[in-house]
Amino acid sequence: MGSVPEADWLNLLIGLLQGAQLQLLRVLDALGLVVQAHGQPAWPWDHRLSGENLLIDLGQARRLGLTVVVLAVAFVVLLLALLWRRRRLWLVALTTLLVVLAPWPEANVVLVPAYPTSFQQSPTGFTAASIDRGRVLYAAQCVACHGTDGKGQGPLAAAQPVWPPNLAGPLLWRRADGDVLWHVLNGVRDRRGAVTMPGFGPALRDEDAWALIDFMKAQGAGESLRAAGLWTQPIAPPDMAVQCKGKPRRMLSSWRGQRLRIVAAGGGQPLLEDPRMVTVFLKPNAQAGDAQFGDAQTGDCVADAPTAWSAFSLIAATDRLAGTQLIVDRDGWLRARGEPGKNEWSDDDLLCRTDAPARAGSKPLPLPPDGLGALIARMDAEPVRFVKGGFVH
Ligand code: HEC
C-alpha cells in the first residue's frame, strides 16, 4: 500500500499504461479486429506494457515517465510542423531528435509476457456466493498441491517440478487477475515451456475459475491476518444481499461512498445505529432469530445468507465470528476489526493501514475516548492507494 513518496506519480504512470492499453483493446474490439477469449475481447499480442516491474525498479520507472513526457512534447511539435509550413523541416527534425533522445526504458523491464485474457476483469463482483463456490472447487481440485491454507504445503506439493507458491502472500495481488485466470485454466509453464502446473480448462468453466480467484483472495486475506496480524493486501468485503426494513433488497456494494459497519450477530451487547456509518447485521442464516443471539436489537439492515457468514469468517480468520465488527471505508475496503466482547476501539484494530508493517515494539498511540471516531478519522485521512497487478486497482 504505497507509502513511498513516489507513489503518486507512479500510480499515475501505471494507470496511464493500463488505461491506454485497455482503450486500445476496446477500439480494436469495436472495429472487429480481435477475437474473443473466455467471453471477453482477447489481447492480440504476446507482450504488454506493465507496471509490475516498475514498482520494483524506480530508475526505469523514471525513465519511462520522462519518455512519456518527451513523446507528448514531440507530438505537439509534430502538430506544429503540420501547421507551420516555413519551419516544417526544422520541426520534423526536432521531433525525430526528441524521439531518438528520449530516455527509453529497457524493454525487458516494461514489456512482460501477456495472455489473451491479461486485461480481463472478473465478472463475479466478489460476492460471498462466488467465494463459497470457489471454496468447494478449491477443496476438490487444488488442495492436493496448494494445501488447505494456500501456502503450498499440500500432500502432492513435493512431487511437483517446482514448489507451488504461497497463494496467501502478495502474489495474487501483483498479478493481473486476467493472468491468474489464464494460469488456472491453461496451466503454468516455466521459461523453457515445460508444464509446471496443469491447466484445469476442461474441468472448470470460466465462472468457476473466477470463483476460485475470489476464494483464493479471501483465504489469502485471512491467512495474512493470522500470520502478520494485518490485512497486508487490501481486501473488499464479500458482496451480499442486504434487507433493510421496509425497503427492497440491495447489494452491500451499492453503498459504495459511505462507511459501513458489519456486525456479526451474537455479540450479546445492544448495538445502536451510528450516524457515521451504515450498520448491517450479519446472521448465520435466515432461521437464526434475534433472541437466540441475545442481541437487544438487530437493527434495520440484515444479511442472512450462510455463504456471507462463511466468507466473512474466512477473511476475519476466525471460526467464532459472532460479535465481531468490521468497518469498511468509503472506497469499499475492509479497514478495521473489532473483536467480540471488546467495547473500546484502539489503533490496533486498524488492520489495513497505509504505513504497512506492524510497528513492532513501539506502543500504539492511545486513541481519544471516542476511539471509533479517531479510527474513522485516520481511515479517512489515509485512504488505500492500491497498485494491483502493476496497475491502479
Ligand atoms: C498438481 C499440483 C497442482 C494442482 C492440483 C494445482 N496447482 Fe496451482 N500450482 C502448482 C504449481 C507447482 C505452481 C507453480 C507453477 C510455477 O510457478 O511455475 C502453481 C501455481 C499456481 C498459481 C500461481 C500462478 C501464477 O500466476 O504464478 C495459482 C493462482 C494456482 N496455482 C492456482 C491453482 C488452482 C486454483 C488450482 C485448482 C483448480 C490449482 N492451482 C491446482 C501446482 C498445482
GROMACS .gro file of C-alpha atoms and ligand atoms in nm:
model
  436
    1MET     CA    1   0.000   0.000   0.000
    2GLY     CA    2   0.225   0.268  -0.136
    3SER     CA    3   0.358   0.493   0.133
    4VAL     CA    4   0.665   0.583  -0.074
    5PRO     CA    5   0.669   0.947  -0.186
    6GLU     CA    6   0.690   0.828  -0.547
    7ALA     CA    7   0.353   0.657  -0.512
    8ASP     CA    8   0.154   0.942  -0.665
    9TRP     CA    9   0.326   0.984  -0.997
   10LEU     CA   10   0.395   0.612  -1.019
   11ASN     CA   11   0.024   0.539  -0.973
   12LEU     CA   12  -0.050   0.793  -1.243
   13LEU     CA   13   0.204   0.647  -1.484
   14ILE     CA   14   0.096   0.289  -1.429
   15GLY     CA   15  -0.270   0.387  -1.453
   16LEU     CA   16  -0.192   0.559  -1.784
   17LEU     CA   17  -0.021   0.247  -1.920
   18GLN     CA   18  -0.308   0.025  -1.817
   19GLY     CA   19  -0.580   0.263  -1.935
   20ALA     CA   20  -0.418   0.324  -2.274
   21GLN     CA   21  -0.383  -0.046  -2.346
   22LEU     CA   22  -0.736  -0.120  -2.231
   23GLN     CA   23  -0.872   0.155  -2.457
   24LEU     CA   24  -0.667   0.023  -2.747
   25LEU     CA   25  -0.816  -0.323  -2.690
   26ARG     CA   26  -1.168  -0.176  -2.679
   27VAL     CA   27  -1.112   0.015  -3.004
   28LEU     CA   28  -0.974  -0.295  -3.176
   29ASP     CA   29  -1.273  -0.490  -3.047
   30ALA     CA   30  -1.520  -0.228  -3.171
   31LEU     CA   31  -1.356  -0.249  -3.514
   32GLY     CA   32  -1.394  -0.627  -3.506
   33LEU     CA   33  -1.018  -0.678  -3.520
   34VAL     CA   34  -0.974  -0.907  -3.218
   35VAL     CA   35  -1.115  -1.248  -3.136
   36GLN     CA   36  -1.289  -1.332  -2.808
   37ALA     CA   37  -1.133  -1.544  -2.536
   38HIS     CA   38  -1.321  -1.669  -2.233
   39GLY     CA   39  -1.613  -1.440  -2.306
   40GLN     CA   40  -1.422  -1.111  -2.338
   41PRO     CA   41  -1.206  -0.947  -2.610
   42ALA     CA   42  -0.866  -1.117  -2.633
   43TRP     CA   43  -0.538  -0.925  -2.612
   44PRO     CA   44  -0.385  -0.993  -2.954
   45TRP     CA   45  -0.013  -0.971  -2.867
   46ASP     CA   46   0.209  -1.194  -2.658
   47HIS     CA   47   0.354  -0.900  -2.467
   48ARG     CA   48   0.208  -0.599  -2.295
   49LEU     CA   49   0.336  -0.292  -2.117
   50SER     CA   50   0.322  -0.348  -1.745
   51GLY     CA   51   0.382  -0.164  -1.426
   52GLU     CA   52   0.471  -0.479  -1.231
   53ASN     CA   53   0.845  -0.429  -1.261
   54LEU     CA   54   0.825  -0.052  -1.240
   55LEU     CA   55   0.715  -0.086  -0.880
   56ILE     CA   56   1.044  -0.255  -0.809
   57ASP     CA   57   1.273  -0.067  -1.046
   58LEU     CA   58   1.218   0.302  -0.978
   59GLY     CA   59   1.504   0.407  -1.206
   60GLN     CA   60   1.333   0.252  -1.506
   61ALA     CA   61   1.001   0.396  -1.394
   62ARG     CA   62   1.152   0.747  -1.402
   63ARG     CA   63   1.292   0.686  -1.749
   64LEU     CA   64   0.953   0.570  -1.871
   65GLY     CA   65   0.780   0.869  -1.712
   66LEU     CA   66   1.024   1.108  -1.881
   67THR     CA   67   0.987   0.928  -2.211
   68VAL     CA   68   0.610   0.970  -2.197
   69VAL     CA   69   0.657   1.343  -2.136
   70VAL     CA   70   0.914   1.377  -2.415
   71LEU     CA   71   0.688   1.189  -2.658
   72ALA     CA   72   0.399   1.416  -2.570
   73VAL     CA   73   0.618   1.718  -2.649
   74ALA     CA   74   0.732   1.551  -2.973
   75PHE     CA   75   0.369   1.503  -3.068
   76VAL     CA   76   0.292   1.870  -3.013
   77VAL     CA   77   0.595   1.971  -3.221
   78LEU     CA   78   0.478   1.741  -3.498
   79LEU     CA   79   0.136   1.907  -3.494
   80LEU     CA   80   0.308   2.244  -3.517
   81ALA     CA   81   0.506   2.118  -3.814
   82LEU     CA   82   0.185   2.038  -3.995
   83LEU     CA   83   0.057   2.392  -3.943
   84TRP     CA   84   0.374   2.593  -3.983
   85ARG     CA   85   0.499   2.535  -4.331
   86ARG     CA   86   0.807   2.756  -4.333
   87ARG     CA   87   0.962   2.585  -4.033
   88ARG     CA   88   0.837   2.237  -4.115
   89LEU     CA   89   1.177   2.084  -4.187
   90TRP     CA   90   1.323   2.208  -3.862
   91LEU     CA   91   1.025   2.095  -3.660
   92VAL     CA   92   1.023   1.746  -3.810
   93ALA     CA   93   1.395   1.722  -3.737
   94LEU     CA   94   1.328   1.830  -3.380
   95THR     CA   95   1.057   1.565  -3.344
   96THR     CA   96   1.293   1.296  -3.465
   97LEU     CA   97   1.562   1.419  -3.230
   98LEU     CA   98   1.324   1.411  -2.934
   99VAL     CA   99   1.211   1.056  -3.014
  100VAL     CA  100   1.571   0.939  -3.051
  101LEU     CA  101   1.699   1.115  -2.741
  102ALA     CA  102   1.409   1.021  -2.510
  103PRO     CA  103   1.540   0.817  -2.217
  104TRP     CA  104   1.368   0.497  -2.328
  105PRO     CA  105   1.345   0.238  -2.052
  106GLU     CA  106   1.475  -0.114  -2.108
  107ALA     CA  107   1.222  -0.319  -2.300
  108ASN     CA  108   1.258  -0.623  -2.077
  109VAL     CA  109   1.151  -0.416  -1.778
  110VAL     CA  110   0.836  -0.260  -1.918
  111LEU     CA  111   0.733  -0.542  -2.151
  112VAL     CA  112   0.602  -0.857  -1.987
  113PRO     CA  113   0.454  -1.169  -2.143
  114ALA     CA  114   0.080  -1.138  -2.196
  115TYR     CA  115  -0.206  -1.380  -2.249
  116PRO     CA  116  -0.532  -1.332  -2.439
  117THR     CA  117  -0.705  -1.285  -2.101
  118SER     CA  118  -0.447  -1.044  -1.948
  119PHE     CA  119  -0.682  -0.745  -1.948
  120GLN     CA  120  -0.996  -0.926  -1.844
  121GLN     CA  121  -1.179  -0.827  -1.534
  122SER     CA  122  -1.369  -1.054  -1.303
  123PRO     CA  123  -1.742  -1.065  -1.374
  124THR     CA  124  -1.828  -1.206  -1.029
  125GLY     CA  125  -1.840  -0.887  -0.822
  126PHE     CA  126  -1.652  -1.065  -0.542
  127THR     CA  127  -1.977  -1.198  -0.395
  128ALA     CA  128  -2.000  -1.424  -0.093
  129ALA     CA  129  -2.170  -1.680  -0.316
  130SER     CA  130  -1.878  -1.677  -0.558
  131ILE     CA  131  -1.623  -1.712  -0.276
  132ASP     CA  132  -1.821  -2.007  -0.144
  133ARG     CA  133  -1.832  -2.172  -0.484
  134GLY     CA  134  -1.456  -2.122  -0.508
  135ARG     CA  135  -1.414  -2.280  -0.165
  136VAL     CA  136  -1.584  -2.602  -0.277
  137LEU     CA  137  -1.388  -2.617  -0.604
  138TYR     CA  138  -1.060  -2.543  -0.429
  139ALA     CA  139  -1.115  -2.828  -0.182
  140ALA     CA  140  -1.186  -3.064  -0.470
  141GLN     CA  141  -0.924  -2.963  -0.727
  142CYS     CA  142  -0.645  -2.755  -0.581
  143VAL     CA  143  -0.588  -2.853  -0.220
  144ALA     CA  144  -0.370  -3.154  -0.300
  145CYS     CA  145  -0.087  -2.929  -0.416
  146HIS     CA  146  -0.168  -2.589  -0.269
  147GLY     CA  147  -0.269  -2.707   0.080
  148THR     CA  148  -0.573  -2.615   0.290
  149ASP     CA  149  -0.428  -2.275   0.378
  150GLY     CA  150  -0.298  -2.200   0.026
  151LYS     CA  151   0.062  -2.189   0.142
  152GLY     CA  152   0.169  -2.464  -0.094
  153GLN     CA  153   0.212  -2.748   0.152
  154GLY     CA  154  -0.038  -2.997   0.007
  155PRO     CA  155   0.049  -3.370   0.004
  156LEU     CA  156   0.141  -3.362  -0.368
  157ALA     CA  157   0.345  -3.042  -0.345
  158ALA     CA  158   0.685  -3.206  -0.309
  159ALA     CA  159   0.629  -3.417  -0.622
  160GLN     CA  160   0.580  -3.112  -0.847
  161PRO     CA  161   0.856  -2.982  -1.079
  162VAL     CA  162   0.857  -2.657  -0.879
  163TRP     CA  163   0.713  -2.589  -0.538
  164PRO     CA  164   0.359  -2.441  -0.551
  165PRO     CA  165   0.374  -2.074  -0.447
  166ASN     CA  166   0.228  -1.924  -0.132
  167LEU     CA  167  -0.113  -1.806  -0.250
  168ALA     CA  168  -0.161  -1.620   0.077
  169GLY     CA  169   0.133  -1.387   0.000
  170PRO     CA  170   0.133  -1.085  -0.229
  171LEU     CA  171   0.143  -1.298  -0.547
  172LEU     CA  172  -0.227  -1.279  -0.630
  173TRP     CA  173  -0.219  -0.904  -0.580
  174ARG     CA  174   0.080  -0.845  -0.802
  175ARG     CA  175  -0.061  -1.046  -1.090
  176ALA     CA  176  -0.330  -0.908  -1.314
  177ASP     CA  177  -0.648  -1.106  -1.249
  178GLY     CA  178  -0.665  -1.199  -1.616
  179ASP     CA  179  -0.319  -1.358  -1.597
  180VAL     CA  180  -0.421  -1.565  -1.295
  181LEU     CA  181  -0.733  -1.674  -1.484
  182TRP     CA  182  -0.518  -1.788  -1.773
  183HIS     CA  183  -0.286  -1.980  -1.542
  184VAL     CA  184  -0.571  -2.163  -1.371
  185LEU     CA  185  -0.743  -2.258  -1.698
  186ASN     CA  186  -0.439  -2.324  -1.914
  187GLY     CA  187  -0.167  -2.410  -1.668
  188VAL     CA  188   0.169  -2.256  -1.589
  189ARG     CA  189   0.489  -2.320  -1.783
  190ASP     CA  190   0.848  -2.246  -1.697
  191ARG     CA  191   1.087  -2.047  -1.918
  192ARG     CA  192   1.164  -2.347  -2.134
  193GLY     CA  193   0.797  -2.417  -2.189
  194ALA     CA  194   0.771  -2.721  -1.960
  195VAL     CA  195   0.442  -2.751  -1.770
  196THR     CA  196   0.481  -2.671  -1.400
  197MET     CA  197   0.111  -2.666  -1.312
  198PRO     CA  198  -0.153  -2.844  -1.519
  199GLY     CA  199  -0.437  -2.639  -1.669
  200PHE     CA  200  -0.789  -2.700  -1.544
  201GLY     CA  201  -0.962  -2.563  -1.853
  202PRO     CA  202  -1.160  -2.872  -1.946
  203ALA     CA  203  -1.279  -2.931  -1.589
  204LEU     CA  204  -1.358  -2.571  -1.497
  205ARG     CA  205  -1.585  -2.321  -1.662
  206ASP     CA  206  -1.480  -1.955  -1.677
  207GLU     CA  207  -1.709  -1.863  -1.385
  208ASP     CA  208  -1.555  -2.144  -1.182
  209ALA     CA  209  -1.207  -2.010  -1.237
  210TRP     CA  210  -1.315  -1.657  -1.140
  211ALA     CA  211  -1.484  -1.802  -0.829
  212LEU     CA  212  -1.158  -1.976  -0.739
  213ILE     CA  213  -0.974  -1.645  -0.770
  214ASP     CA  214  -1.227  -1.483  -0.535
  215PHE     CA  215  -1.183  -1.765  -0.286
  216MET     CA  216  -0.803  -1.753  -0.301
  217LYS     CA  217  -0.807  -1.377  -0.232
  218ALA     CA  218  -1.043  -1.416   0.065
  219GLN     CA  219  -0.838  -1.703   0.201
  220GLY     CA  220  -0.516  -1.508   0.148
  221ALA     CA  221  -0.657  -1.216   0.348
  222GLY     CA  222  -0.744  -1.447   0.637
  223GLU     CA  223  -0.404  -1.612   0.630
  224SER     CA  224  -0.221  -1.278   0.629
  225LEU     CA  225  -0.427  -1.175   0.930
  226ARG     CA  226  -0.325  -1.496   1.106
  227ALA     CA  227   0.040  -1.458   1.019
  228ALA     CA  228   0.100  -1.082   1.039
  229GLY     CA  229  -0.198  -0.958   1.239
  230LEU     CA  230  -0.284  -0.731   0.944
  231TRP     CA  231  -0.452  -0.747   0.609
  232THR     CA  232  -0.125  -0.687   0.431
  233GLN     CA  233  -0.307  -0.659   0.097
  234PRO     CA  234  -0.629  -0.458   0.086
  235ILE     CA  235  -0.943  -0.669   0.071
  236ALA     CA  236  -1.302  -0.576  -0.006
  237PRO     CA  237  -1.595  -0.711   0.195
  238PRO     CA  238  -1.767  -1.000   0.018
  239ASP     CA  239  -2.069  -0.861  -0.159
  240MET     CA  240  -2.408  -0.989  -0.041
  241ALA     CA  241  -2.779  -0.911  -0.047
  242VAL     CA  242  -2.895  -0.690   0.241
  243GLN     CA  243  -3.253  -0.647   0.356
  244CYS     CA  244  -3.337  -0.317   0.523
  245LYS     CA  245  -3.671  -0.286   0.700
  246GLY     CA  246  -3.948  -0.191   0.461
  247LYS     CA  247  -3.714  -0.148   0.162
  248PRO     CA  248  -3.630  -0.366  -0.137
  249ARG     CA  249  -3.322  -0.590  -0.103
  250ARG     CA  250  -2.999  -0.430  -0.220
  251MET     CA  251  -2.637  -0.537  -0.251
  252LEU     CA  252  -2.380  -0.429   0.006
  253SER     CA  253  -2.167  -0.278  -0.273
  254SER     CA  254  -2.448  -0.035  -0.357
  255TRP     CA  255  -2.346   0.170  -0.051
  256ARG     CA  256  -2.005   0.250  -0.202
  257GLY     CA  257  -1.913   0.602  -0.098
  258GLN     CA  258  -2.044   0.553   0.255
  259ARG     CA  259  -1.878   0.389   0.553
  260LEU     CA  260  -2.017   0.054   0.657
  261ARG     CA  261  -2.011  -0.138   0.981
  262ILE     CA  262  -2.080  -0.507   0.952
  263VAL     CA  263  -2.176  -0.663   1.282
  264ALA     CA  264  -2.187  -1.041   1.316
  265ALA     CA  265  -2.489  -1.116   1.533
  266GLY     CA  266  -2.436  -1.291   1.861
  267GLY     CA  267  -2.223  -1.038   2.046
  268GLY     CA  268  -2.480  -1.016   2.321
  269GLN     CA  269  -2.443  -0.639   2.360
  270PRO     CA  270  -2.704  -0.397   2.241
  271LEU     CA  271  -2.569  -0.205   1.946
  272LEU     CA  272  -2.718   0.124   1.844
  273GLU     CA  273  -2.722   0.266   1.497
  274ASP     CA  274  -2.430   0.502   1.441
  275PRO     CA  275  -2.487   0.807   1.221
  276ARG     CA  276  -2.130   0.788   1.089
  277MET     CA  277  -2.187   0.451   0.928
  278VAL     CA  278  -2.447   0.225   0.775
  279THR     CA  279  -2.479  -0.072   1.009
  280VAL     CA  280  -2.551  -0.413   0.858
  281PHE     CA  281  -2.617  -0.710   1.081
  282LEU     CA  282  -2.490  -1.042   0.960
  283LYS     CA  283  -2.679  -1.352   1.068
  284PRO     CA  284  -2.552  -1.706   1.009
  285ASN     CA  285  -2.879  -1.799   0.836
  286ALA     CA  286  -3.234  -1.683   0.784
  287GLN     CA  287  -3.369  -1.901   1.065
  288ALA     CA  288  -3.149  -1.754   1.333
  289GLY     CA  289  -3.380  -1.537   1.544
  290ASP     CA  290  -3.258  -1.226   1.729
  291ALA     CA  291  -3.339  -1.372   2.069
  292GLN     CA  292  -3.115  -1.669   2.002
  293PHE     CA  293  -2.818  -1.434   1.994
  294GLY     CA  294  -2.917  -1.222   2.286
  295ASP     CA  295  -2.889  -0.905   2.079
  296ALA     CA  296  -3.120  -0.648   2.223
  297GLN     CA  297  -3.162  -0.502   1.879
  298THR     CA  298  -3.069  -0.631   1.539
  299GLY     CA  299  -3.105  -0.302   1.360
  300ASP     CA  300  -3.264  -0.213   1.033
  301CYS     CA  301  -3.043  -0.386   0.783
  302VAL     CA  302  -2.976  -0.758   0.789
  303ALA     CA  303  -2.786  -1.002   0.568
  304ASP     CA  304  -2.854  -1.364   0.635
  305ALA     CA  305  -2.703  -1.575   0.356
  306PRO     CA  306  -2.499  -1.861   0.507
  307THR     CA  307  -2.235  -1.802   0.237
  308ALA     CA  308  -2.188  -1.446   0.367
  309TRP     CA  309  -2.125  -1.567   0.721
  310SER     CA  310  -1.863  -1.816   0.599
  311ALA     CA  311  -1.695  -1.567   0.364
  312PHE     CA  312  -1.659  -1.307   0.642
  313SER     CA  313  -1.529  -1.579   0.877
  314LEU     CA  314  -1.265  -1.667   0.619
  315ILE     CA  315  -1.145  -1.308   0.579
  316ALA     CA  316  -1.159  -1.233   0.951
  317ALA     CA  317  -0.965  -1.556   1.013
  318THR     CA  318  -1.199  -1.689   1.280
  319ASP     CA  319  -1.450  -1.966   1.327
  320ARG     CA  320  -1.617  -1.764   1.602
  321LEU     CA  321  -1.739  -1.468   1.406
  322ALA     CA  322  -2.033  -1.389   1.637
  323GLY     CA  323  -1.994  -1.043   1.790
  324THR     CA  324  -1.715  -0.936   1.551
  325GLN     CA  325  -1.748  -0.590   1.395
  326LEU     CA  326  -1.586  -0.496   1.066
  327ILE     CA  327  -1.552  -0.145   0.928
  328VAL     CA  328  -1.549  -0.071   0.556
  329ASP     CA  329  -1.422   0.266   0.430
  330ARG     CA  330  -1.589   0.488   0.172
  331ASP     CA  331  -1.383   0.338  -0.109
  332GLY     CA  332  -1.508  -0.010  -0.028
  333TRP     CA  333  -1.206  -0.159   0.154
  334LEU     CA  334  -1.222  -0.351   0.479
  335ARG     CA  335  -1.015  -0.149   0.721
  336ALA     CA  336  -1.080  -0.237   1.084
  337ARG     CA  337  -1.199  -0.521   1.302
  338GLY     CA  338  -1.347  -0.501   1.650
  339GLU     CA  339  -1.316  -0.828   1.831
  340PRO     CA  340  -1.618  -0.978   2.008
  341GLY     CA  341  -1.671  -0.859   2.363
  342LYS     CA  342  -1.443  -0.555   2.329
  343ASN     CA  343  -1.624  -0.227   2.365
  344GLU     CA  344  -1.334   0.009   2.307
  345TRP     CA  345  -1.162   0.061   1.976
  346SER     CA  346  -0.787   0.110   1.958
  347ASP     CA  347  -0.535   0.187   1.688
  348ASP     CA  348  -0.451  -0.183   1.676
  349ASP     CA  349  -0.792  -0.255   1.529
  350LEU     CA  350  -0.695  -0.079   1.208
  351LEU     CA  351  -0.589  -0.389   1.016
  352CYS     CA  352  -0.547  -0.237   0.671
  353ARG     CA  353  -0.321   0.063   0.704
  354THR     CA  354  -0.108   0.270   0.477
  355ASP     CA  355   0.207   0.262   0.691
  356ALA     CA  356   0.222  -0.109   0.617
  357PRO     CA  357   0.447  -0.304   0.855
  358ALA     CA  358   0.334  -0.356   1.211
  359ARG     CA  359   0.525  -0.123   1.436
  360ALA     CA  360   0.675  -0.395   1.647
  361GLY     CA  361   0.788  -0.273   1.982
  362SER     CA  362   0.654   0.079   1.953
  363LYS     CA  363   0.341   0.143   2.157
  364PRO     CA  364   0.034   0.229   1.952
  365LEU     CA  365  -0.086   0.582   2.008
  366PRO     CA  366  -0.369   0.590   2.261
  367LEU     CA  367  -0.691   0.697   2.098
  368PRO     CA  368  -0.913   0.965   2.245
  369PRO     CA  369  -1.222   0.850   2.437
  370ASP     CA  370  -1.424   0.807   2.124
  371GLY     CA  371  -1.184   0.551   1.982
  372LEU     CA  372  -1.410   0.467   1.692
  373GLY     CA  373  -1.426   0.833   1.591
  374ALA     CA  374  -1.049   0.856   1.588
  375LEU     CA  375  -1.021   0.535   1.394
  376ILE     CA  376  -1.263   0.665   1.134
  377ALA     CA  377  -1.070   0.992   1.111
  378ARG     CA  378  -0.748   0.803   1.049
  379MET     CA  379  -0.912   0.571   0.799
  380ASP     CA  380  -1.045   0.868   0.603
  381ALA     CA  381  -0.715   1.054   0.619
  382GLU     CA  382  -0.516   0.757   0.491
  383PRO     CA  383  -0.710   0.605   0.204
  384VAL     CA  384  -0.584   0.286   0.044
  385ARG     CA  385  -0.366   0.375  -0.252
  386PHE     CA  386  -0.352   0.040  -0.413
  387VAL     CA  387  -0.149  -0.072  -0.707
  388LYS     CA  388  -0.257  -0.413  -0.825
  389GLY     CA  389  -0.109  -0.627  -1.097
  390GLY     CA  390   0.111  -0.332  -1.178
  391PHE     CA  391  -0.190  -0.108  -1.232
  392VAL     CA  392  -0.412   0.101  -1.016
  393HIS     CA  393  -0.694  -0.109  -0.885
  394HEC     C1  394  -0.065  -3.099  -0.937
  394HEC     C2  395  -0.041  -2.991  -0.845
  394HEC     C3  396  -0.126  -2.868  -0.856
  394HEC     C4  397  -0.263  -2.860  -0.857
  394HEC     C5  398  -0.363  -2.974  -0.845
  394HEC     C6  399  -0.294  -2.719  -0.867
  394HEC     N1  400  -0.181  -2.645  -0.872
  394HEC    FE1  401  -0.171  -2.443  -0.885
  394HEC     N2  402   0.030  -2.452  -0.897
  394HEC     C7  403   0.105  -2.569  -0.888
  394HEC     C8  404   0.245  -2.535  -0.904
  394HEC     C9  405   0.360  -2.635  -0.899
  394HEC    C10  406   0.251  -2.396  -0.926
  394HEC    C11  407   0.376  -2.313  -0.951
  394HEC    C12  408   0.397  -2.304  -1.101
  394HEC    C13  409   0.514  -2.216  -1.140
  394HEC     O1  410   0.537  -2.115  -1.071
  394HEC     O2  411   0.579  -2.245  -1.240
  394HEC    C14  412   0.115  -2.347  -0.919
  394HEC    C15  413   0.080  -2.214  -0.934
  394HEC    C16  414  -0.047  -2.165  -0.914
  394HEC    C17  415  -0.083  -2.026  -0.915
  394HEC    C18  416   0.010  -1.909  -0.935
  394HEC    C19  417   0.013  -1.878  -1.080
  394HEC    C20  418   0.094  -1.754  -1.110
  394HEC     O3  419   0.036  -1.662  -1.166
  394HEC     O4  420   0.213  -1.753  -1.078
  394HEC    C21  421  -0.217  -2.021  -0.894
  394HEC    C22  422  -0.303  -1.893  -0.888
  394HEC    C23  423  -0.265  -2.154  -0.881
  394HEC     N3  424  -0.159  -2.240  -0.893
  394HEC    C24  425  -0.397  -2.187  -0.861
  394HEC    C25  426  -0.445  -2.318  -0.863
  394HEC    C26  427  -0.585  -2.351  -0.857
  394HEC    C27  428  -0.699  -2.251  -0.848
  394HEC    C28  429  -0.591  -2.487  -0.860
  394HEC    C29  430  -0.717  -2.572  -0.861
  394HEC    C30  431  -0.809  -2.553  -0.970
  394HEC    C31  432  -0.456  -2.537  -0.867
  394HEC     N4  433  -0.370  -2.432  -0.869
  394HEC    C32  434  -0.424  -2.670  -0.871
  394HEC    C33  435   0.057  -2.696  -0.867
  394HEC    C34  436  -0.076  -2.731  -0.866
   0.00000   0.00000   0.00000
